[in-house]
Amino acid sequence: MAAAIRQPGWYRGALGALLGAAFGFGLVVALRAISGLDVFQTEQTGYPHVIVPLITTPFGFLFGFGAFDYWFRWAAGKPTVPEDHSGHGATKWQDYFRFNTDHKVIGTQYVVTTLFFFLIGGLLALLMRAELAQPGDQIVAANTFNGLFSTHAVVMIFLFIIPVFAGLANYVLPLMIGAPDMAFPRLNALSFWLLPMAGIIFLASFLAPGGSFDAGWTGYAPLSTGAPLGQSFFNIGVQFAGASSIATALNFLVTIITMRAPGMNLWRMPLLVWANLSTSLLVVGATPFIAGAQFMVFFDRILGMNFFNFLQGGDVISYQHIFWFYSHPAVYIMMLPGFGIISEIISTHARKPVFGYRLMALALIGIVVLSYSVWAHHMFVAGMFSWLRVPIMITTMLIAVPTGIKVFSWLGTLFYGKIHTYSTAMLFALAFIVTFTIGGISGVMLGMIPIDIHVSDTYFVVAHIHFVLFGGSVFTIFAGIYHWFPKMTGRMYDERLGRVHFWGTVVGTWFTFIPMHWIGMDGMPRRVADYATQYGDWNLLISVSAFVLGAVQLVFLYNMIVSWRFGPKAGDNPWRANSIEWLVSSPPPVFNFDEIPRVVGGPYEYGTPGARHAIMGGEDEGAEVPKTKPSTVAAPS
Amino acid sequence: MTRLPILKMVLAVIVLGAIQSVVLLQFDWFGDAASTAAGPIDTLMDVTIVLSSFIFAIVCVALGYALIKWRAKPGDEGDGLPIHGNTRLEIVWTIIPVIIVLALAGYSWAVLDDIEKTDSNALHVNAYAQQFAWTFGYPEDGNKWSEGELHVPVDRQVIFDLQAQDVIHSFWVPEWRIKKDAVPGLKTDVVVTPDKVGTYQLICAELCGIGHTTMRAKVVVESQADYDAWVKKQTTKVPELLLTTDQFKQEQLKKEEQSGGIEGSGVVEQ
Ligand code: HEM
Ligand SMILES: [Cu+2]
Ligand SMILES: [Cu+2]
């Protein structure tokens, strides 16, 4: 036992958490006692004896778990433990529950953990839909309802969509660029382990007196600065999720910039790599703003600062500016990686190069740049300076242009291809194009100020965000998981169950979210537990469809779990794809490559006989490198 | 390489887009209209819906055609044509959308200017928002005060000066198509010219706490004569604390020490 406690791991982690909690609690109690204050301060925005341990406990756990061992030894000038790679790779299931530094293990940890939170977020949504199935109050009280939509959104955004993309990219991106791992494997592992901390903090807020945070995922001040204790859990949880996100983005940036295999110049990078490069640029630039915004609310709450206290000269609207300066880019943080996934899948399954590859890459960069200039379209009716509205409307609507380029180029990729639709991944990719187009169109409508004045804060906005986030991001996530499942597990999933999941999800999405446009335009506000009786029938339809949509996700989970264990062997390259991750075994060896591959051509050279993307080490030295440029046929006009 | 049946595809887009437009225009999307802003906004929406129908039709026709025409036969292991792009086409689908969105933005701007134009003889009404109720002051009629019920004359422009006393609320009457947040510590206003006599509902559209769902008020639009008679009948005046900022602040500070708000007063019904 004593030995187990000295080793990094769960025992030492539990001990660390305990010590962390005791330290935080003791510090508050001691300092308050010395200062002659009430030892326990229980104003609803206070509770320092809960708040401080909430910060110290996760750190205690991470110290104990071994997240900082190497760095501390190094910083203290002690001899570092020579890297024996014992923290790397997985040979048994227990290895997934360690502080593992292998990008493939971390990728799997991310995906499984985030899917777990997807399930939780989904259950919260179904609870809401149960309440909303009929007008009147049925199941939950009004304050519980506010807590439900707030935690639903926060769990989905910060613990599912943003990190699941980081997980998928963690797994495939180093393989795709021919790198043995991410640039900073220990930072990578720390990024992952920060996530469950954030998740536990968010969900623990349900136990706080006054219930979970309930000011919406947007947490507008001054509603949030005066809200019960749960709001502080949100303020702190976001710091953990945000730190995880920023660290991962830095890791991706350095990996992509410095670790590409020889021969992979920028114009030979697969679009998934471009997409994650763009996303990471958004994350490192924007995420500090939400961290700052939540710290300011937090300090207003517990230290009596007055950033947003209008009675003391604070400025209420500035919260929204800071918040959206992150949260608009965040919507593209939740979409660009999906764009990358779709490009890979469509090209592979249509057996054709991505149409207009360079413009596709430039469109991503264009979106990054424009993303920083549109935040105030969430504030058209917020009472901000009115002159800012028109310029923001113009930049907002211009964002539809690079987005449109992507849609048209995917369609162009299909033309003159050989389109295979046997894979569930491809089905989701094709459906994504259609559903996402609807979300883009409603986005442009929202960008037009006179229309937004009417539909802002209504169910129309709820419809828009779900078409882009469910019909958009989540479809691409499903596509990505199906596509790389054989690579990650070495086994094939069941396409028949995949189809059931696909059709159920498509129909469920449309029937759940299409009617929301209509009731929103007609006058139903968002974030309400009850509504005018005239919307009863529509809401019933929405709720029934939502339950179908929820139920069909169980098919997905069943398929994934059972196939992971019992699926037929997949082989190295079941989709006959070109990019490098498919040229290694499934699952890939611990350090990915015996010898770093050489990249000799573009990533999508389908249809050009003899053209190759990469040559693996170990292949004949003399393996011929095609000298001729792949022929380019102009599309007929 | 087979040539594309461009003409047929364009035709298909036109037919599909037209069908969608016609079907979609049958619905009265924004519901009843009762202000002069509703006309231009509803037209703007209709134009956008028609344009969107055609854009959506392009996507559907292209996807449908590709799937019918180039679906791989089972067992076909071959590749598609190695087409990497077409600069001319790519320029086209960059430039045309730029033109479309800029045109829509210009149109929206014009509508915005139109609906926000103010009259010099507009009636000023104060709307006070607090958790979870609306009250109204009529400064041009001796600061008369009404709680939970707003009266305005028809066919005369009204400028609502919004004031929030605790958190952010939002002033929304769907039939008027206007909305503006009431922000503590900030003066915001919203312009509207009601043009239809009737009873409507004022809805708080910004999450403001437990009673947000039921934070509603009755809106009565009536003839100038009825309005005048109604105002005369009112006996209460706007409380001092809503008028004097200093006292208002003091009251706020006092209120902050206590906790909780008033229960929702409105009803969710139309
Ligand atoms: C064509 C591109 C798009 C445009 C022009 C657009 C425009 C807008 C506008 C103007 C709003 C504010 C509506 C309001 O609150 O009154 C909005 C809200 C929102 N959009 Fe988009 N959007 C686009 C694409 C996306 C994408 C790709 C995503 C995410 C994947 C997204 C996610 C959201 C979310 C989450 C909100 C609501 C935030 C909230 O208030 O809770 N949008 N969009
Ligand atoms: Cu936005
Ligand atoms: Cu409200």
Short mmCIF file of C-alpha atoms in Angstrom, two decimals, chain B residues 20-269:
data_model
loop_
_atom_site.label_atom_id
_atom_site.label_comp_id
_atom_site.label_asym_id
_atom_site.label_seq_id
_atom_site.Cartn_x
_atom_site.Cartn_y
_atom_site.Cartn_z
CA GLN B 20 -40.07 25.59 -52.52
CA SER B 21 -40.61 29.35 -52.72
CA VAL B 22 -44.29 28.98 -53.49
CA VAL B 23 -44.83 26.49 -50.70
CA LEU B 24 -42.82 28.48 -48.18
CA LEU B 25 -44.51 31.75 -49.05
CA GLN B 26 -47.88 30.23 -48.19
CA PHE B 27 -47.01 30.38 -44.52
CA ASP B 28 -47.44 33.49 -42.52
CA TRP B 29 -44.02 33.07 -40.91
CA PHE B 30 -43.90 35.96 -38.53
CA GLY B 31 -47.54 35.78 -37.48
CA ASP B 32 -49.91 38.73 -37.19
CA ALA B 33 -48.56 42.16 -38.01
CA ALA B 34 -49.51 45.25 -36.04
CA SER B 35 -46.90 47.93 -36.67
CA THR B 36 -45.51 49.87 -39.58
CA ALA B 37 -42.20 48.01 -39.18
CA ALA B 38 -43.84 44.70 -39.94
CA GLY B 39 -44.41 45.36 -43.64
CA PRO B 40 -40.79 46.02 -44.67
CA ILE B 41 -39.42 43.32 -42.37
CA ASP B 42 -41.85 40.69 -43.62
CA THR B 43 -41.04 41.58 -47.22
CA LEU B 44 -37.33 41.33 -46.45
CA MET B 45 -37.94 37.89 -44.98
CA ASP B 46 -39.96 36.81 -48.01
CA VAL B 47 -37.22 37.93 -50.39
CA THR B 48 -34.65 36.07 -48.31
CA ILE B 49 -36.79 32.95 -48.27
CA VAL B 50 -37.11 32.98 -52.07
CA LEU B 51 -33.36 33.49 -52.54
CA SER B 52 -32.58 30.79 -50.01
CA SER B 53 -34.96 28.39 -51.73
CA PHE B 54 -32.98 28.65 -54.93
CA ILE B 55 -29.64 28.30 -53.16
CA PHE B 56 -30.90 25.25 -51.32
CA ALA B 57 -32.24 23.91 -54.62
CA ILE B 58 -28.77 24.25 -56.18
CA VAL B 59 -27.29 22.15 -53.40
CA CYS B 60 -30.02 19.52 -53.64
CA VAL B 61 -29.94 19.24 -57.41
CA ALA B 62 -26.16 19.02 -57.52
CA LEU B 63 -26.04 16.41 -54.80
CA GLY B 64 -28.95 14.42 -56.24
CA TYR B 65 -27.52 14.48 -59.74
CA ALA B 66 -24.08 13.39 -58.59
CA LEU B 67 -25.54 10.54 -56.58
CA ILE B 68 -27.65 9.28 -59.45
CA LYS B 69 -25.01 9.71 -62.11
CA TRP B 70 -21.78 8.71 -60.39
CA ARG B 71 -22.81 6.15 -57.79
CA ALA B 72 -20.16 3.41 -57.99
CA LYS B 73 -21.34 0.02 -59.20
CA PRO B 74 -20.81 -2.71 -56.61
CA GLY B 75 -17.34 -4.15 -56.98
CA ASP B 76 -16.05 -1.20 -59.00
CA GLU B 77 -12.61 -0.53 -57.57
CA GLY B 78 -11.70 2.23 -59.97
CA ASP B 79 -11.20 5.89 -59.26
CA GLY B 80 -13.00 8.99 -60.45
CA LEU B 81 -11.48 11.49 -62.85
CA PRO B 82 -8.45 13.30 -61.42
CA ILE B 83 -10.04 16.74 -61.55
CA HIS B 84 -8.32 19.02 -59.09
CA GLY B 85 -10.41 22.09 -59.64
CA ASN B 86 -11.44 24.70 -62.09
CA THR B 87 -10.28 28.21 -61.42
CA ARG B 88 -13.01 29.86 -63.42
CA LEU B 89 -15.75 27.98 -61.60
CA GLU B 90 -14.14 28.68 -58.24
CA ILE B 91 -14.02 32.40 -58.98
CA VAL B 92 -17.67 32.29 -59.97
CA TRP B 93 -18.80 30.65 -56.76
CA THR B 94 -16.80 33.12 -54.75
CA ILE B 95 -17.89 36.29 -56.50
CA ILE B 96 -21.59 35.56 -56.95
CA PRO B 97 -22.20 34.83 -53.25
CA VAL B 98 -20.28 38.01 -52.36
CA ILE B 99 -22.65 39.97 -54.56
CA ILE B 100 -25.72 38.25 -53.12
CA VAL B 101 -24.80 38.80 -49.48
CA LEU B 102 -23.73 42.39 -50.06
CA ALA B 103 -27.02 43.08 -51.81
CA LEU B 104 -28.94 41.51 -48.94
CA ALA B 105 -26.88 43.51 -46.46
CA GLY B 106 -27.62 46.73 -48.34
CA TYR B 107 -31.30 45.92 -48.46
CA SER B 108 -31.29 45.12 -44.73
CA TRP B 109 -29.56 48.37 -43.98
CA ALA B 110 -32.21 50.29 -45.91
CA VAL B 111 -34.98 48.52 -44.03
CA LEU B 112 -33.22 49.18 -40.73
CA ASP B 113 -32.99 52.90 -41.43
CA ASP B 114 -36.61 52.91 -42.45
CA ILE B 115 -37.97 51.25 -39.33
CA GLU B 116 -35.81 53.26 -36.96
CA LYS B 117 -36.67 56.69 -38.32
CA THR B 118 -38.05 58.87 -35.53
CA ASP B 119 -40.89 61.39 -35.70
CA SER B 120 -40.63 64.67 -33.90
CA ASN B 121 -44.11 64.28 -32.45
CA ALA B 122 -43.54 60.75 -31.21
CA LEU B 123 -45.04 59.78 -27.89
CA HIS B 124 -42.50 58.89 -25.21
CA VAL B 125 -43.37 56.06 -22.87
CA ASN B 126 -41.10 54.62 -20.18
CA ALA B 127 -40.96 50.87 -19.74
CA TYR B 128 -39.52 49.72 -16.43
CA ALA B 129 -38.41 46.11 -16.21
CA GLN B 130 -37.72 44.26 -13.00
CA GLN B 131 -37.70 40.61 -11.96
CA PHE B 132 -40.34 39.61 -13.10
CA ALA B 133 -42.76 42.34 -14.06
CA TRP B 134 -43.18 45.28 -16.38
CA THR B 135 -44.45 48.69 -15.36
CA PHE B 136 -44.98 51.72 -17.55
CA GLY B 137 -44.71 55.46 -17.10
CA TYR B 138 -46.36 58.10 -19.26
CA PRO B 139 -44.16 61.18 -18.92
CA GLU B 140 -46.26 63.23 -21.34
CA ASP B 141 -49.33 62.62 -19.23
CA GLY B 142 -48.11 63.66 -15.82
CA ASN B 143 -46.03 60.57 -15.17
CA LYS B 144 -49.05 58.35 -14.78
CA TRP B 145 -48.07 54.78 -13.97
CA SER B 146 -49.53 51.42 -14.98
CA GLU B 147 -48.47 47.99 -13.82
CA GLY B 148 -48.51 44.95 -16.08
CA GLU B 149 -50.58 46.73 -18.69
CA LEU B 150 -49.40 49.05 -21.42
CA HIS B 151 -51.67 51.37 -23.38
CA VAL B 152 -50.66 53.21 -26.53
CA PRO B 153 -52.57 55.09 -29.21
CA VAL B 154 -52.79 53.64 -32.68
CA ASP B 155 -51.06 55.20 -35.72
CA ARG B 156 -48.73 57.36 -33.71
CA GLN B 157 -45.08 56.68 -33.26
CA VAL B 158 -44.09 55.63 -29.75
CA ILE B 159 -40.56 55.71 -28.41
CA PHE B 160 -40.12 53.41 -25.45
CA ASP B 161 -37.35 54.40 -23.10
CA LEU B 162 -36.30 51.19 -21.43
CA GLN B 163 -34.99 50.95 -17.92
CA ALA B 164 -33.96 47.78 -16.12
CA GLN B 165 -33.71 47.78 -12.38
CA ASP B 166 -31.93 44.52 -11.63
CA VAL B 167 -30.80 42.33 -14.52
CA ILE B 168 -31.13 42.47 -18.30
CA HIS B 169 -34.63 42.05 -19.72
CA SER B 170 -35.82 42.37 -23.28
CA PHE B 171 -38.84 44.21 -24.63
CA TRP B 172 -40.55 42.20 -27.35
CA VAL B 173 -43.99 42.40 -28.90
CA PRO B 174 -43.97 39.83 -31.72
CA GLU B 175 -46.74 41.56 -33.67
CA TRP B 176 -44.68 44.74 -33.71
CA ARG B 177 -41.51 42.90 -34.86
CA ILE B 178 -39.34 44.95 -32.53
CA LYS B 179 -37.13 43.95 -29.68
CA LYS B 180 -34.60 45.72 -27.50
CA ASP B 181 -32.87 44.81 -24.27
CA ALA B 182 -33.45 46.83 -21.14
CA VAL B 183 -30.00 47.03 -19.59
CA PRO B 184 -29.28 48.11 -16.03
CA GLY B 185 -27.21 51.25 -15.99
CA LEU B 186 -27.82 52.01 -19.63
CA LYS B 187 -30.44 53.99 -21.50
CA THR B 188 -31.88 52.07 -24.39
CA ASP B 189 -34.91 52.84 -26.48
CA VAL B 190 -36.99 51.31 -29.16
CA VAL B 191 -39.18 52.91 -31.80
CA VAL B 192 -42.50 51.54 -32.98
CA THR B 193 -45.60 52.81 -34.74
CA PRO B 194 -48.52 50.52 -33.91
CA ASP B 195 -50.99 50.49 -36.75
CA LYS B 196 -53.64 48.06 -35.63
CA VAL B 197 -56.01 48.35 -32.71
CA GLY B 198 -55.99 45.28 -30.51
CA THR B 199 -54.60 43.49 -27.50
CA TYR B 200 -51.14 41.98 -27.65
CA GLN B 201 -48.59 40.50 -25.34
CA LEU B 202 -45.31 42.03 -24.28
CA ILE B 203 -42.81 39.21 -23.75
CA CYS B 204 -39.53 39.37 -21.88
CA ALA B 205 -37.10 37.77 -24.31
CA GLU B 206 -33.90 37.81 -22.28
CA LEU B 207 -33.32 35.18 -19.60
CA CYS B 208 -33.75 37.08 -16.32
CA GLY B 209 -34.14 34.39 -13.66
CA ILE B 210 -36.70 32.02 -12.22
CA GLY B 211 -39.76 33.97 -13.34
CA HIS B 212 -38.52 34.69 -16.85
CA THR B 213 -41.07 32.38 -18.46
CA THR B 214 -44.00 34.32 -17.05
CA MET B 215 -42.62 37.83 -17.32
CA ARG B 216 -45.25 39.20 -19.63
CA ALA B 217 -47.52 42.20 -19.84
CA LYS B 218 -50.70 43.09 -21.66
CA VAL B 219 -50.43 45.60 -24.49
CA VAL B 220 -53.51 47.54 -25.55
CA VAL B 221 -53.42 49.53 -28.77
CA GLU B 222 -56.44 51.82 -29.03
CA SER B 223 -57.67 55.00 -30.67
CA GLN B 224 -56.18 58.28 -29.47
CA ALA B 225 -59.51 59.14 -27.78
CA ASP B 226 -59.68 55.83 -25.90
CA TYR B 227 -56.06 56.22 -24.93
CA ASP B 228 -56.60 59.73 -23.60
CA ALA B 229 -59.59 58.59 -21.61
CA TRP B 230 -57.65 55.67 -20.20
CA VAL B 231 -54.68 57.79 -19.16
CA LYS B 232 -56.96 60.30 -17.46
CA LYS B 233 -58.51 57.52 -15.43
CA GLN B 234 -55.16 56.36 -14.07
CA THR B 235 -54.50 57.56 -10.56
CA THR B 236 -51.06 56.26 -9.58
CA LYS B 237 -47.89 58.10 -10.45
CA VAL B 238 -44.50 56.63 -11.21
CA PRO B 239 -42.75 56.05 -7.86
CA GLU B 240 -40.03 58.53 -7.06
CA LEU B 241 -37.37 55.88 -6.96
CA LEU B 242 -37.85 55.06 -10.63
CA LEU B 243 -37.43 58.70 -11.54
CA THR B 244 -34.55 59.91 -9.42
CA THR B 245 -31.44 58.08 -10.18
CA ASP B 246 -29.81 58.62 -6.82
CA GLN B 247 -32.71 57.29 -4.89
CA PHE B 248 -32.99 54.55 -7.40
CA LYS B 249 -29.46 53.56 -6.62
CA GLN B 250 -30.07 53.63 -2.90
CA GLU B 251 -33.12 51.49 -3.31
CA GLN B 252 -31.10 49.08 -5.40
CA LEU B 253 -28.42 48.79 -2.79
CA LYS B 254 -31.07 48.12 -0.18
CA LYS B 255 -32.68 45.54 -2.37
CA GLU B 256 -29.40 43.78 -2.99
CA GLU B 257 -29.12 43.04 0.70
CA GLN B 258 -32.45 41.36 0.76
CA SER B 259 -32.85 38.61 -1.74
CA GLY B 260 -35.27 37.16 -4.21
CA GLY B 261 -37.63 38.96 -6.52
CA ILE B 262 -41.32 39.13 -7.13
CA GLU B 263 -43.15 36.12 -8.48
CA GLY B 264 -44.01 36.24 -12.14
CA SER B 265 -47.12 38.26 -12.75
CA GLY B 266 -48.02 37.58 -16.32
CA VAL B 267 -49.52 34.57 -17.96
CA VAL B 268 -48.19 32.62 -20.88
CA GLU B 269 -51.16 32.82 -23.12
#
